[in-house]
Short mmCIF file of C-alpha atoms in Angstrom, two decimals:
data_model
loop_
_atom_site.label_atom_id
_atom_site.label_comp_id
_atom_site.label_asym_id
_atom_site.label_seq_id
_atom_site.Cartn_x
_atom_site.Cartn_y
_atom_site.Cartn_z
CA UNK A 1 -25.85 11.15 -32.25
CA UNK A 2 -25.91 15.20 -31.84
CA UNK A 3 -23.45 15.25 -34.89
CA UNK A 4 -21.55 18.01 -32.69
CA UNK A 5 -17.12 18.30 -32.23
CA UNK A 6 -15.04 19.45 -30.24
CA UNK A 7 -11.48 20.75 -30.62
CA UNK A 8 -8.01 20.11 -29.20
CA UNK A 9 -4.61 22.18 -29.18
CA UNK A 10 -1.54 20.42 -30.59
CA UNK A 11 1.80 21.05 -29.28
CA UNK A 12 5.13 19.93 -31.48
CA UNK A 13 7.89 20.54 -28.97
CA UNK A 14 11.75 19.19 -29.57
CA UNK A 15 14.24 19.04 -26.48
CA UNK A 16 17.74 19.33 -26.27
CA UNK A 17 18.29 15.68 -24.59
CA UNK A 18 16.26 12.79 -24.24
CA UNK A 19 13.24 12.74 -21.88
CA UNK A 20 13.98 10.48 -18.76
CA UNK A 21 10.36 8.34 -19.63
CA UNK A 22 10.19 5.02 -20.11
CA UNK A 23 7.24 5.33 -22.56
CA UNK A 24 7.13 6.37 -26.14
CA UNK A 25 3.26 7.11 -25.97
CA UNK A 26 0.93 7.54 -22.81
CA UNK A 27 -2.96 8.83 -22.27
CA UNK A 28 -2.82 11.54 -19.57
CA UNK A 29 -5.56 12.06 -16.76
CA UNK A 30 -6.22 14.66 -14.72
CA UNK A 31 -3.92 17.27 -17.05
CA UNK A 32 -4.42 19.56 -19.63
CA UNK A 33 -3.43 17.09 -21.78
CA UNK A 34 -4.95 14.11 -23.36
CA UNK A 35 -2.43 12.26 -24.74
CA UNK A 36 1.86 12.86 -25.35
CA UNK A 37 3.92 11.21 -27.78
CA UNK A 38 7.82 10.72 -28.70
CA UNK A 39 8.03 11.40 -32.33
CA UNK A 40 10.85 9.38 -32.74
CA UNK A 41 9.33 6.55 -31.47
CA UNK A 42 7.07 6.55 -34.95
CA UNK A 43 7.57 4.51 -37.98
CA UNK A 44 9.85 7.02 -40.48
CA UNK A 45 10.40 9.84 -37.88
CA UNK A 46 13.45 12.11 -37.85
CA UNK A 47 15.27 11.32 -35.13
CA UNK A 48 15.87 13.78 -32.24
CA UNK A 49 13.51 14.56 -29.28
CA UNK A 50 10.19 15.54 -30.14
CA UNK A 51 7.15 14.99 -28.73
CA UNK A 52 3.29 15.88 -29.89
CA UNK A 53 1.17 16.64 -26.80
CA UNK A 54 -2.55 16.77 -27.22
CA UNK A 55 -5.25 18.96 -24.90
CA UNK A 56 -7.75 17.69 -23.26
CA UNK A 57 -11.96 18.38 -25.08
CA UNK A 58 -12.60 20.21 -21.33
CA UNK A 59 -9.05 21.96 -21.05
CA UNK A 60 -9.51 23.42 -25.19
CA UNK A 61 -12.62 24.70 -24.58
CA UNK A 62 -11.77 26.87 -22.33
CA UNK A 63 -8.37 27.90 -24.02
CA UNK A 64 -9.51 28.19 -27.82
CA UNK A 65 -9.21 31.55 -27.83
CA UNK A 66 -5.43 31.81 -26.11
CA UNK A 67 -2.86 32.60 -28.13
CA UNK A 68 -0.42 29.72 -29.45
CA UNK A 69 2.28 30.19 -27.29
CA UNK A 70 0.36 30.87 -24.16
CA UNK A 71 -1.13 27.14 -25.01
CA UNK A 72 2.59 25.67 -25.67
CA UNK A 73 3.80 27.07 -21.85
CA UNK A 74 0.43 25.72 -19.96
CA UNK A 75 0.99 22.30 -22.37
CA UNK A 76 4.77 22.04 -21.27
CA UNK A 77 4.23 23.03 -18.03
CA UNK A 78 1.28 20.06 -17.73
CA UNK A 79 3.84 17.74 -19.29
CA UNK A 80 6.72 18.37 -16.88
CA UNK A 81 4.09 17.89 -13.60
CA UNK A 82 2.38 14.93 -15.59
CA UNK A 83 6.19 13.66 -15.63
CA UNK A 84 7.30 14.38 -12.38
CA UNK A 85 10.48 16.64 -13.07
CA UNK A 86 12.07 20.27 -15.06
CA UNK A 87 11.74 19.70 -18.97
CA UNK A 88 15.15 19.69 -20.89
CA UNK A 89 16.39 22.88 -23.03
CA UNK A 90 13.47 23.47 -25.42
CA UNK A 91 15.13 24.02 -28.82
CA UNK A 92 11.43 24.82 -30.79
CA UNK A 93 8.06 24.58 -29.85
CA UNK A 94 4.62 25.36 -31.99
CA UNK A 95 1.18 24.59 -31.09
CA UNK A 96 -1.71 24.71 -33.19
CA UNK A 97 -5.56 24.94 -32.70
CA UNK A 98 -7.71 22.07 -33.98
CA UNK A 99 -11.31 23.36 -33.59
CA UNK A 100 -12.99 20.28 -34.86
CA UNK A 101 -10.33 17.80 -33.81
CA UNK A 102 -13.06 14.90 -32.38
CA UNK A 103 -16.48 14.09 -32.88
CA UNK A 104 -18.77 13.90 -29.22
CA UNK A 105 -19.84 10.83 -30.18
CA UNK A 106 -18.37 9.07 -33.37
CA UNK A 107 -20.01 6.51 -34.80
CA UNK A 108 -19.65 2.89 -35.25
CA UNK A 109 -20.64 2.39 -38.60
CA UNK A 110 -17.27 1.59 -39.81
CA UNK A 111 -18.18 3.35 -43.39
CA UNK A 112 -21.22 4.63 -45.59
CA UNK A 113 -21.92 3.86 -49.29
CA UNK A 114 -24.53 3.30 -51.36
CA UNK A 115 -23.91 1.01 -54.42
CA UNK A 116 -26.90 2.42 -56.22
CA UNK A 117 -26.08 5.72 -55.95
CA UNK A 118 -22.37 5.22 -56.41
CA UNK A 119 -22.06 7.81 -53.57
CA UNK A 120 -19.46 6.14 -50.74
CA UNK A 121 -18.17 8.28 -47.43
CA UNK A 122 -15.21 6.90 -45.24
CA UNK A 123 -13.30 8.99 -42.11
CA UNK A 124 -12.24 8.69 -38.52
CA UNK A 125 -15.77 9.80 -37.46
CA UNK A 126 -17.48 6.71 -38.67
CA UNK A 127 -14.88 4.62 -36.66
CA UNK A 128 -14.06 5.51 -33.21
CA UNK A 129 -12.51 8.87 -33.81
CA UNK A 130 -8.67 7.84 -33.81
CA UNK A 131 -6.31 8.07 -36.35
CA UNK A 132 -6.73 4.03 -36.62
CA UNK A 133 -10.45 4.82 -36.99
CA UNK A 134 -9.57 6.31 -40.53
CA UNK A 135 -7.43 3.72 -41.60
CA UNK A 136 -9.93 1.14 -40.83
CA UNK A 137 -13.05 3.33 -42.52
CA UNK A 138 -11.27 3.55 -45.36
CA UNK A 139 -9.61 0.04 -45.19
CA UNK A 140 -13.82 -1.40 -45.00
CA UNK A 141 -14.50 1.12 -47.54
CA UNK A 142 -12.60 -0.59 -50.17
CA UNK A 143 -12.96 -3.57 -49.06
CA UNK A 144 -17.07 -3.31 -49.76
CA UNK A 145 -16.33 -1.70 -53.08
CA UNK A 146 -14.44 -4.40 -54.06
CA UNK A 147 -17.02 -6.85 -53.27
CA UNK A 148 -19.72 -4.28 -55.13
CA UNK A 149 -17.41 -4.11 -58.34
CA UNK A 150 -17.14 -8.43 -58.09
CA UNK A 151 -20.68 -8.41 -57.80
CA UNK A 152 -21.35 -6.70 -61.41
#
């Protein structure tokens, strides 16, 4: 593993109306973006029409330096081809730049600790580079110290 990253921009954009999309998540190809989901459609979300759109590794490269709302109007733009029709009214839009958003090539170690050292390490990184990654590094995490701690 070259142990190297690469970044993403993140677009929070809320509409006046209700997309016409019969999804509440989607992966994207051949786009700017990577990945778009409804807000709402999350556990404990305000309700309204929001959506967070993700860049693609190739697209951010090239874009890292662009200013934040130059990457919101090439995101929305992508979005409304990706989707096939005009956008609603946008009522606020922000988009950030997240220069070490993904690792090239995470590993699948699931966690790293060592009991004689006391020393333990958990993260995305160490499983698959998702959000569910994390949960599940950290999930394994405690599960081993539990074991170590039943062990003494």
């Amino acid at each position: 593993s070259s142990g190297s990253c690469f970044g993403c921009h993140a677009t929070l954009v809320t509409f006046s109306e209700e997309l016409k999309t019969e999804f509440g998540g989607a992966f994207v190809e051949n786009s700017p973006l990577s990945w778009v989901a409804r807000n709402a459609s999350k556990p404990d979300r305000p309700q309204g029409e929001s959506w967070v759109l993700h860049s693609q590794a190739d697209w951010s490269l090239q874009h890292m330096e662009d200013p934040p709302e130059a990457v919101a109007g090439s995101m929305l733009d992508a979005l409304s081809e990706a989707l096939g029709h005009a956008l609603p009214e946008i009522l606020d839009v922000s988009s950030h730049r997240w220069a070490l958003a993904r690792s090239e090539e995470p590993m699948e170690v699931g966690f790293l600790f060592r009991a004689e050292t006391g020393l333990a390490v958990c993260g995305d990184w160490l499983h698959g580079d998702r959000v569910e990654g994390a949960f599940l590094s950290g999930l394994e995490l405690a599960e081993a110290l539990m074991e170590s701690l039943s062990d003494q």
